[in-house]
Amino acid sequence: MKNLFSRFANDESGATAIEYGLIAALIAVVIIGALRLLGNELDSTFEAVSTAIGGAGD
């Protein structure tokens, strides 16, 4: 029983999996934030191009 508890206490594979999960979540949050910022700028850019193209035919 003591050996089983000792192996359980020294096993760090679960902690490693949790750390990788937290890193993946942090990366996802950064990507979502960047896309939201760039999305607004891209919307403005496409709106300007659409206006320029629409005015070119007049």
XYZ file of N, CA and C in Angstrom, residues 14-32:
57
model
N -0.554 13.603 -14.932
C -1.794 14.375 -14.892
C -1.528 15.871 -14.829
N -0.547 16.260 -14.051
C -0.196 17.676 -13.943
C 0.304 18.203 -15.284
N 1.052 17.397 -15.998
C 1.559 17.810 -17.306
C 0.403 18.012 -18.279
N -0.567 17.115 -18.250
C -1.724 17.243 -19.141
C -2.510 18.513 -18.822
N -2.659 18.822 -17.550
C -3.364 20.045 -17.167
C -2.600 21.277 -17.634
N -1.286 21.253 -17.516
C -0.477 22.392 -17.970
C -0.626 22.592 -19.475
N -0.590 21.504 -20.237
C -0.780 21.625 -21.685
C -2.172 22.145 -22.009
N -3.161 21.730 -21.260
C -4.521 22.230 -21.467
C -4.623 23.718 -21.192
N -3.975 24.176 -20.136
C -3.991 25.607 -19.825
C -3.257 26.421 -20.881
N -2.152 25.896 -21.380
C -1.414 26.591 -22.443
C -2.265 26.678 -23.706
N -2.942 25.586 -24.062
C -3.805 25.588 -25.248
C -4.947 26.582 -25.082
N -5.523 26.656 -23.887
C -6.610 27.609 -23.641
C -6.109 29.044 -23.757
N -4.927 29.318 -23.232
C -4.354 30.659 -23.325
C -4.090 31.045 -24.779
N -3.557 30.122 -25.552
C -3.312 30.392 -26.969
C -4.623 30.659 -27.689
N -5.671 29.893 -27.366
C -6.978 30.101 -27.998
C -7.530 31.482 -27.667
N -7.374 31.923 -26.424
C -7.860 33.247 -26.031
C -7.112 34.338 -26.791
N -5.805 34.184 -26.942
C -5.008 35.175 -27.679
C -5.427 35.215 -29.145
N -5.637 34.047 -29.749
C -6.046 33.998 -31.159
C -7.416 34.641 -31.340
N -8.348 34.342 -30.456
C -9.692 34.924 -30.560
C -9.617 36.445 -30.413
